[in-house]
Coordinates of C-alpha atoms in Angstrom, one line a residue:
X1 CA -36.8 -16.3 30.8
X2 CA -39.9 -15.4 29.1
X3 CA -40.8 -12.0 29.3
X4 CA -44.7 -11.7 30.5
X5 CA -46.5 -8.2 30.5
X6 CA -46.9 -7.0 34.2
X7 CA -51.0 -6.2 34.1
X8 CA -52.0 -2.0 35.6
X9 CA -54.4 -3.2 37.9
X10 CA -52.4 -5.4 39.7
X11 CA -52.6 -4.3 43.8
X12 CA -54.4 -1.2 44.0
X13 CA -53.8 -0.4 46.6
X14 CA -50.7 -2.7 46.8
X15 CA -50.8 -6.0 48.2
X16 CA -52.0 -6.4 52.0
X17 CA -51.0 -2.5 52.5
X18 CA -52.2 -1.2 56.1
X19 CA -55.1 0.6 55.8
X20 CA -55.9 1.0 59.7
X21 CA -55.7 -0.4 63.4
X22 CA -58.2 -3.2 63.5
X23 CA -61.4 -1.3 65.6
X24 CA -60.0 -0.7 69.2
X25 CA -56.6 -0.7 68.7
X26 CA -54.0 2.3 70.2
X27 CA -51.8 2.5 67.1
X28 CA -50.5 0.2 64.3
X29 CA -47.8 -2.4 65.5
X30 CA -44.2 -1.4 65.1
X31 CA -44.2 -5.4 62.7
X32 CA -46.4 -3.1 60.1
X33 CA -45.0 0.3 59.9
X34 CA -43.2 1.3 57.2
X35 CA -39.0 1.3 57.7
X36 CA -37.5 4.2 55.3
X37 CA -33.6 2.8 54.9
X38 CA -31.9 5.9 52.6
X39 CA -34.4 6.3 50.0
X40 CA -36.1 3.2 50.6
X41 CA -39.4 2.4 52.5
X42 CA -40.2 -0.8 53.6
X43 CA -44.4 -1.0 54.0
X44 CA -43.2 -3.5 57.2
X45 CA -40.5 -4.8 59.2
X46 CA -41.4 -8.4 57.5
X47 CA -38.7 -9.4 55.4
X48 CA -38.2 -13.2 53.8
X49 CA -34.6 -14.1 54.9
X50 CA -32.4 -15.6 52.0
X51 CA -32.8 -19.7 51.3
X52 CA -30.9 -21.3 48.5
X53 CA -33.0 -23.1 46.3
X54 CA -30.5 -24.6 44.3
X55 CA -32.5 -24.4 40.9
X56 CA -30.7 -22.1 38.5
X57 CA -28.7 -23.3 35.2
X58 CA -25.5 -20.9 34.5
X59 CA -26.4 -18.5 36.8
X60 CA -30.0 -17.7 36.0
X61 CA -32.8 -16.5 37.6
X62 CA -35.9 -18.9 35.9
X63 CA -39.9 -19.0 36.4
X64 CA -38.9 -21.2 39.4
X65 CA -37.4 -18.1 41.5
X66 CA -40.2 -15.5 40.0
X67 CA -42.9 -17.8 41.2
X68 CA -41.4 -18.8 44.8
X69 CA -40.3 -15.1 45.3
X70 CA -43.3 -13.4 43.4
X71 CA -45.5 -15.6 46.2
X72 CA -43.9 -13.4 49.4
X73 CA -44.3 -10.2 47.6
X74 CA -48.0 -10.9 46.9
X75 CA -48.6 -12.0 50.4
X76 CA -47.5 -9.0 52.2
X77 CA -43.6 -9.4 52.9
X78 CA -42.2 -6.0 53.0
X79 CA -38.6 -7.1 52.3
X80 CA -38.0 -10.2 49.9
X81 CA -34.2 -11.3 49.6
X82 CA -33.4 -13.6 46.8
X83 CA -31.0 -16.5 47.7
X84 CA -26.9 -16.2 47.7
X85 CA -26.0 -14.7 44.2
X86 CA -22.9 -15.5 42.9
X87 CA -20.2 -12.5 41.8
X88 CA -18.1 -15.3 40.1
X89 CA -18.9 -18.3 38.0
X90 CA -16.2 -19.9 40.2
X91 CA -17.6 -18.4 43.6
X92 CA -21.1 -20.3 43.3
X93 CA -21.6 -22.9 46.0
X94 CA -23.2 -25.5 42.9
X95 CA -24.1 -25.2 39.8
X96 CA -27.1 -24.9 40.4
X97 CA -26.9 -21.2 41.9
X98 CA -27.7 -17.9 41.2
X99 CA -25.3 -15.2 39.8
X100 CA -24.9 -11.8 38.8
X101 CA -21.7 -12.3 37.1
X102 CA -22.7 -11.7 33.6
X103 CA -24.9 -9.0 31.9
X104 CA -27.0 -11.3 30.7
X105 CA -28.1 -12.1 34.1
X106 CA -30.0 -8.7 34.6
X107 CA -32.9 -8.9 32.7
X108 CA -34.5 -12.1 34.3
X109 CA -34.3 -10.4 37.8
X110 CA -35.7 -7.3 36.4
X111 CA -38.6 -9.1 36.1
X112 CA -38.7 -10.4 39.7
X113 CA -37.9 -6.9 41.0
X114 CA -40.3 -5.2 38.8
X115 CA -43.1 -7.5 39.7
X116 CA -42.5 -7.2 43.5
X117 CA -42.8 -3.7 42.6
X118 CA -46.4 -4.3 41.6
X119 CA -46.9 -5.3 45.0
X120 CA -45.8 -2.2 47.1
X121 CA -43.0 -4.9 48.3
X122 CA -38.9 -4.4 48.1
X123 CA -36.6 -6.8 46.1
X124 CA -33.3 -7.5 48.2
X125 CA -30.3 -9.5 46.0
X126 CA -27.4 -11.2 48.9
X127 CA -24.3 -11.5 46.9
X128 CA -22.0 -14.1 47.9
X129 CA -18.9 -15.8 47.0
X130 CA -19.0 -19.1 48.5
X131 CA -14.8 -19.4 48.5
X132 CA -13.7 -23.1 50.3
X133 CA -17.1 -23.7 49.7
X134 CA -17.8 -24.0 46.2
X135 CA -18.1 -26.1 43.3
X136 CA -20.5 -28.4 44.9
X137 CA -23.2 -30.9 43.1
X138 CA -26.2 -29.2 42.9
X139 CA -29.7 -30.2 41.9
X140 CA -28.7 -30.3 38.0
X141 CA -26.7 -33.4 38.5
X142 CA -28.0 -36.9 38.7
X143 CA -29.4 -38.1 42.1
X144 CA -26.7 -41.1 41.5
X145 CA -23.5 -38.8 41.4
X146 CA -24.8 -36.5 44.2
X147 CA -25.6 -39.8 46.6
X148 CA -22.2 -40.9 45.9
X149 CA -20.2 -39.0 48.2
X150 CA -17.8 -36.8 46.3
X151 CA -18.5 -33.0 47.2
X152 CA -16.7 -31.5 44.9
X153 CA -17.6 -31.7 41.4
X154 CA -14.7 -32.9 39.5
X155 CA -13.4 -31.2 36.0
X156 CA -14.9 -34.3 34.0
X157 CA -18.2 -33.8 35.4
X158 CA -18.1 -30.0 34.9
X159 CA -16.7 -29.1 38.1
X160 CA -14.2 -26.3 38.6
X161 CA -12.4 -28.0 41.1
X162 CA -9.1 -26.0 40.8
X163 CA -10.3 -22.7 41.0
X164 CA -12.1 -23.1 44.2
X165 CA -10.1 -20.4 46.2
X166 CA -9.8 -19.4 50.1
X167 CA -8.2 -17.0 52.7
X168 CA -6.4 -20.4 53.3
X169 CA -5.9 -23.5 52.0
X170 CA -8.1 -25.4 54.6
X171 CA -10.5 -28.0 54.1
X172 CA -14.7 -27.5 55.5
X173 CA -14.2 -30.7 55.5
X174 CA -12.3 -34.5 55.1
X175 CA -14.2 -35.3 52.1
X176 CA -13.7 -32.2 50.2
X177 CA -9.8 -31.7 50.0
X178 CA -8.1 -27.9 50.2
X179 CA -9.2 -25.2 48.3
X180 CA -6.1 -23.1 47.2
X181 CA -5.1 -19.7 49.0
X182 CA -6.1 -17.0 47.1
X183 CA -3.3 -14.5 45.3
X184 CA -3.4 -11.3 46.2
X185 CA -4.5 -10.9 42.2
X186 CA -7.6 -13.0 42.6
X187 CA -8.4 -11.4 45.8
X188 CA -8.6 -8.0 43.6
X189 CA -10.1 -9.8 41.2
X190 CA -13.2 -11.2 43.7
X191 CA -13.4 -7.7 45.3
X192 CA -14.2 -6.4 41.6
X193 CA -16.0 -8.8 40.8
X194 CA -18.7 -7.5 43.7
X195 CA -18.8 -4.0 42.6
X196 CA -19.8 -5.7 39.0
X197 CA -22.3 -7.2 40.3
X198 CA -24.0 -5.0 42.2
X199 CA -23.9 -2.5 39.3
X200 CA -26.1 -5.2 37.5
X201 CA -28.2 -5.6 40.7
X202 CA -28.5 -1.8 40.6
X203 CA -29.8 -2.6 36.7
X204 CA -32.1 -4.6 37.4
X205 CA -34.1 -2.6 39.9
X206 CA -33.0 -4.1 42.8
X207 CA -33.8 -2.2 45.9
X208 CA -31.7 -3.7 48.7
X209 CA -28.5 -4.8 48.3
X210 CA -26.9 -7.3 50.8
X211 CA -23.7 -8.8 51.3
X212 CA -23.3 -12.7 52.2
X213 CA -20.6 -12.3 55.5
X214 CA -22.0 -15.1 57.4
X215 CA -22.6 -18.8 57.1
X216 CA -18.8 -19.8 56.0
X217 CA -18.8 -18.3 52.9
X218 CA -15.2 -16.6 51.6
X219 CA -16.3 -13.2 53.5
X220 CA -16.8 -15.2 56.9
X221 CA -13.7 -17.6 55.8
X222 CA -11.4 -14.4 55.6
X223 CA -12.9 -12.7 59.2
X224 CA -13.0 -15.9 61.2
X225 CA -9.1 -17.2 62.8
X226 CA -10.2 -20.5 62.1
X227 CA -10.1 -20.3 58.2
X228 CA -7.7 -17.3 57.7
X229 CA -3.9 -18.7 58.5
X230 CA -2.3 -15.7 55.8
X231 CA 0.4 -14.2 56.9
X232 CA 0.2 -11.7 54.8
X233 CA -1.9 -7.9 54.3
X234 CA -5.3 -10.2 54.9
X235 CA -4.3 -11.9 57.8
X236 CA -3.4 -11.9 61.4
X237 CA -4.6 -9.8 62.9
X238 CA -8.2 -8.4 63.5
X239 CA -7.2 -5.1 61.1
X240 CA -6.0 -7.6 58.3
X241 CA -8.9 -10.0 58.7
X242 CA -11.4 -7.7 58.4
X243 CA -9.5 -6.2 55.1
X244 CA -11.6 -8.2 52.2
X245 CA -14.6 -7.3 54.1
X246 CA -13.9 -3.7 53.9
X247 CA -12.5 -4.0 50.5
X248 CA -15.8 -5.2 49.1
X249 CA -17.8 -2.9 50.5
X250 CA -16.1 0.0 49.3
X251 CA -15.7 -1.4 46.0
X252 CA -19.8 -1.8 46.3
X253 CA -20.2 1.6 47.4
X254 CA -19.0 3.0 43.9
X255 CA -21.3 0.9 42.0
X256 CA -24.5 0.8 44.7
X257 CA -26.2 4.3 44.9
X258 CA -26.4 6.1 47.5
X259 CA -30.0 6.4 48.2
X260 CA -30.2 2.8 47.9
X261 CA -29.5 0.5 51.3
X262 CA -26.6 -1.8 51.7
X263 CA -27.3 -4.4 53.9
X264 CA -24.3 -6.9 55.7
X265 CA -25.0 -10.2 57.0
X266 CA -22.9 -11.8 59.3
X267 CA -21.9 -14.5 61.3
X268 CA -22.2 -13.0 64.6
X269 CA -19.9 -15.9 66.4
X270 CA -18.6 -19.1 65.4
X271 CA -19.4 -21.2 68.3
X272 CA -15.8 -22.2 67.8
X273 CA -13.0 -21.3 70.7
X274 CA -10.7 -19.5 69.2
X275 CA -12.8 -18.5 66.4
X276 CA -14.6 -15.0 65.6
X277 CA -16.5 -13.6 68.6
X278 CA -19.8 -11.3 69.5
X279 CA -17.1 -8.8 70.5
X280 CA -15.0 -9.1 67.1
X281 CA -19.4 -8.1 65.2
X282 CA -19.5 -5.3 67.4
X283 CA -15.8 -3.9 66.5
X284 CA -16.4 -4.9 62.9
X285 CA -19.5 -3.1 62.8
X286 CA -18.2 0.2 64.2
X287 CA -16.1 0.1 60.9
X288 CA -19.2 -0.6 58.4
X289 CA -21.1 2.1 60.3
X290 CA -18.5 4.3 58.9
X291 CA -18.6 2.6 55.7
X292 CA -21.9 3.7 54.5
X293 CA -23.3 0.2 55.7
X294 CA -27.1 0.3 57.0
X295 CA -27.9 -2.7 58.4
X296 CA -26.3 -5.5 59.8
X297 CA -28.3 -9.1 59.3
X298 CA -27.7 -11.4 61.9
X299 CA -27.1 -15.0 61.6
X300 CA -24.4 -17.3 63.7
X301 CA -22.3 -20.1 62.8
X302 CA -21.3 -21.7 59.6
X303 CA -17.7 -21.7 59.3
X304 CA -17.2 -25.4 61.0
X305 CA -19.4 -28.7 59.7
X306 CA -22.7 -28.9 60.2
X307 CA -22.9 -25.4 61.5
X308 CA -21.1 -25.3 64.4
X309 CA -24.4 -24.0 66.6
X310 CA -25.1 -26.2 69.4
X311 CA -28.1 -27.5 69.3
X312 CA -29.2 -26.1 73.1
X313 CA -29.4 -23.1 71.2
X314 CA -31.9 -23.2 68.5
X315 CA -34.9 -21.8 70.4
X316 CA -36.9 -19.2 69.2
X317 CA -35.1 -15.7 68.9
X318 CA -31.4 -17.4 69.8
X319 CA -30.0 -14.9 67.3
X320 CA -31.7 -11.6 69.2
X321 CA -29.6 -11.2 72.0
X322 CA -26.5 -10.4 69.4
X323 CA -28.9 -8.1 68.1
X324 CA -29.5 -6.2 71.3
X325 CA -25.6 -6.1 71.7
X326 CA -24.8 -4.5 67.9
X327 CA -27.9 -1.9 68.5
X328 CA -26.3 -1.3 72.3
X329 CA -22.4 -0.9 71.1
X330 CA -22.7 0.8 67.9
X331 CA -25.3 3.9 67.5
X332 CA -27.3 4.2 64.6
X333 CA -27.5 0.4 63.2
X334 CA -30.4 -1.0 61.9
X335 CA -29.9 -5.0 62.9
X336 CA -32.3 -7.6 61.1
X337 CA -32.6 -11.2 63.1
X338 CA -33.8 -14.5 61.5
X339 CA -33.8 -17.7 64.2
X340 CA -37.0 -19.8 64.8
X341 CA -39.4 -16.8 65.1
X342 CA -42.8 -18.3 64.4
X343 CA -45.1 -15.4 66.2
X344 CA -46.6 -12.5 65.6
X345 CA -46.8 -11.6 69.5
X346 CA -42.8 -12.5 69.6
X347 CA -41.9 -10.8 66.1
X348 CA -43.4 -7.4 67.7
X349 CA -42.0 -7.5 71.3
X350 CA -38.5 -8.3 69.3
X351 CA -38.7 -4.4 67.4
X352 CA -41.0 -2.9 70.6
X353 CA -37.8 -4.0 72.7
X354 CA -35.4 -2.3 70.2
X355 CA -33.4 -5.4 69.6
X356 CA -34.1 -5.2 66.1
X357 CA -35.4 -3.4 63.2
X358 CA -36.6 -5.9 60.6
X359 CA -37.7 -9.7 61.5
X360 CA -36.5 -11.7 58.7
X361 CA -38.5 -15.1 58.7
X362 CA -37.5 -18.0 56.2
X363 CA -38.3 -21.8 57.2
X364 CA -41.6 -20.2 58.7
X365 CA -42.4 -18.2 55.3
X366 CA -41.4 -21.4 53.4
X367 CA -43.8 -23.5 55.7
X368 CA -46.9 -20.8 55.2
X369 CA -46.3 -17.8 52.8
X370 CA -49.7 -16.1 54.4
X371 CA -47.9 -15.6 57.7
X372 CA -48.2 -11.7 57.1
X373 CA -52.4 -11.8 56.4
X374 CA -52.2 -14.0 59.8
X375 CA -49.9 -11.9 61.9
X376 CA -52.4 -9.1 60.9
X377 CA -55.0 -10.9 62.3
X378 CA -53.6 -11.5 65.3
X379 CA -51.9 -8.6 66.2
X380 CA -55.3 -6.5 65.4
X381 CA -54.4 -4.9 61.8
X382 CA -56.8 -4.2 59.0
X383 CA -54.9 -5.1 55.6
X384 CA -56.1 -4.4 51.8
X385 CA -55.8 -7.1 50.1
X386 CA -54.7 -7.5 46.4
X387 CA -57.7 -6.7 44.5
X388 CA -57.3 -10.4 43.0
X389 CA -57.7 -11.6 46.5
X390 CA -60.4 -9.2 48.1
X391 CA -63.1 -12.1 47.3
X392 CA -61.3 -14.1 49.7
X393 CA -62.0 -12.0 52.4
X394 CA -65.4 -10.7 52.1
X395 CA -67.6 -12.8 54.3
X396 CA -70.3 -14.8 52.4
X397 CA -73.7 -13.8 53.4

């Protein structure tokens, strides 16, 4: 990636900071007061929620993710998480993903992080290990081999098709065969591999640090009954389950420092009888509370096809009231919640009810990256601009 001199007088002060209540209002909205997380301040609760892009070669971060990131930080996000980072060539969910598996993949994301730094906004890396859910055609591959129906990459075609590991050796789906259960080596192996990479995350000036437990991924695979059949140490029961999960995050801790957050997103049910449960997030977040675990990111779903969410559910804020139940059950949690929230009005009463501390937006940012300068407007808050963008928004007389 080519390295491009960050310019001095770039936000001063930084981008769309608060500077007052619009003329009339009580007090500033809870959506833009700053969030201090260990040694970390967030400007606001906004955060952009992690959405793969699909657009790395061998694991690098390119002028594709400083551009599409660099846009939230210069419109006002306080929080901006890059997409599922791979700890392990063999853990990415394409080729086409992002990693932190090498040393050679700091210095690129240095450059995003230092740039949203520029901005008065935070740089957030989820890492992720995609397990049963790997070694898929990504964006790199010709339109003809990804139409055709194989979802696996094969070994000819550059695929890693047997090292795609698992708690268990079940299929996501017909098409895509069984990944192999995991040895108890190349579990130690994976749990290392996260403390690695968050050491190079740390390197890189990364501020936030989160861990991809949701969504189906080998973390949620190893949690959730439905994919974890072992018999052994990591499966079972609840205690065994929730083992890798633990692992990792201890195994993070050593690497992460300890003025810097560590952030957990998970699945908070599978939708799936039998399968994990809003009472299984709670219990499992008891644990991370003691596990130097800050905040909890909730998402649903994932570990069945398609998502498993029934589709009665996707209205705006579906993901809030398991929100309300992790803030209820386990003092001291900061939750996050992503789930069709479009509003301003709604984004506020979410954090004035106490359901949540951060509103992490993603289809929404994706749609219109100036929600923040809007949500301003609307909820009565006067922003300072970048000074690249003040012209913008002096009225013409």
């Amino acid at each position: 990636m080519h390295a491009f001199p960050a310019p001095e007088f770039v936000a001063v002060p930084p981008s769309f900071a608060v500077v007052a209540p619009a003329d009339g209002a009580a007090a500033t909205p809870l959506l833009f007061t700053p969030l201090k997380l260990r040694g970390v301040t967030l400007k606001n609760r906004i955060g952009f929620s992690p959405m793969s892009t699909f657009s790395a070669q061998d694991g690098f971060f390119n002028m594709f993710h400083a551009t599409h990131l660099g846009k939230y930080a210069l419109y006002g996000a306080g929080l901006i998480m890059t997409e599922s980072t791979s700890v392990h060539e063999y853990g990415r969910t394409s080729n086409s993903c992002t990693g932190l598996w090498k040393d050679e993949h700091v210095a690129p994301l240095r450059e995003i992080a230092d740039f949203a730094h520029t901005q008065g906004a935070k740089l957030g890396v989820q890492l992720n290990h995609s397990g049963r859910r790997a070694g898929h055609y990504g964006y790199y591959y010709p339109a003809s081999k990804r139409r055709a129906g194989a979802v696996v990459v094969p070994a000819e075609d550059g695929g890693w098709p047997e090292q795609i590991i698992a708690p268990s050796a079940v299929p996501a789906t017909e098409s895509e065969g069984a990944a192999r259960e995991a040895t108890l080596d190349e579990i130690a192996e994976v749990v290392a591999a996260f403390g690695h990479a968050a050491r190079r995350a740390n390197e890189a000036g990364v501020d936030v640090l989160e861990l991809q437990g949701a969504h189906g991924f080998l973390i949620h695979q190893f949690l959730s009954p439905v994919t974890n059949q072992r018999t052994d140490a990591y499966g079972g029961s609840f205690e065994n389950r929730v083992r890798f999960l633990v692992e990792v995050v201890r195994e993070v801790r050593k690497f992460w420092p300890a003025d810097k957050p560590l952030f957990v997103r998970l699945s908070v049910t599978d939708w799936v009888e039998g399968g994990w449960s809003s009472a299984d997030t709670v219990q499992v977040v008891k644990a991370l509370s003691e596990l130097d675990v800050d905040l909890v990111d909730c998402s649903s779903g994932g570990i069945v096809p398609v998502g498993g969410v029934p589709q009665n559910k996707h209205t705006p804020g579906w993901i809030v009231p398991f929100s309300h139940d992790i803030k209820q059950g386990v003092a001291g949690m900061h939750t996050a919640v992503v789930g069709g929230i479009t509003e301003a009005a709604h984004a506020e009463s979410i954090l004035q009810d106490g359901d949540a501390d951060v509103v992490l937006l993603a289809r929404e940012l994706q749609r219109n990256p100036t929600w923040v300068w809007h949500a301003a407007e609307k909820l009565g808050v006067k922003l300072a601009p970048a000074a690249q963008y003040r012209a913008g928004f002096i009225p013409r007389k």
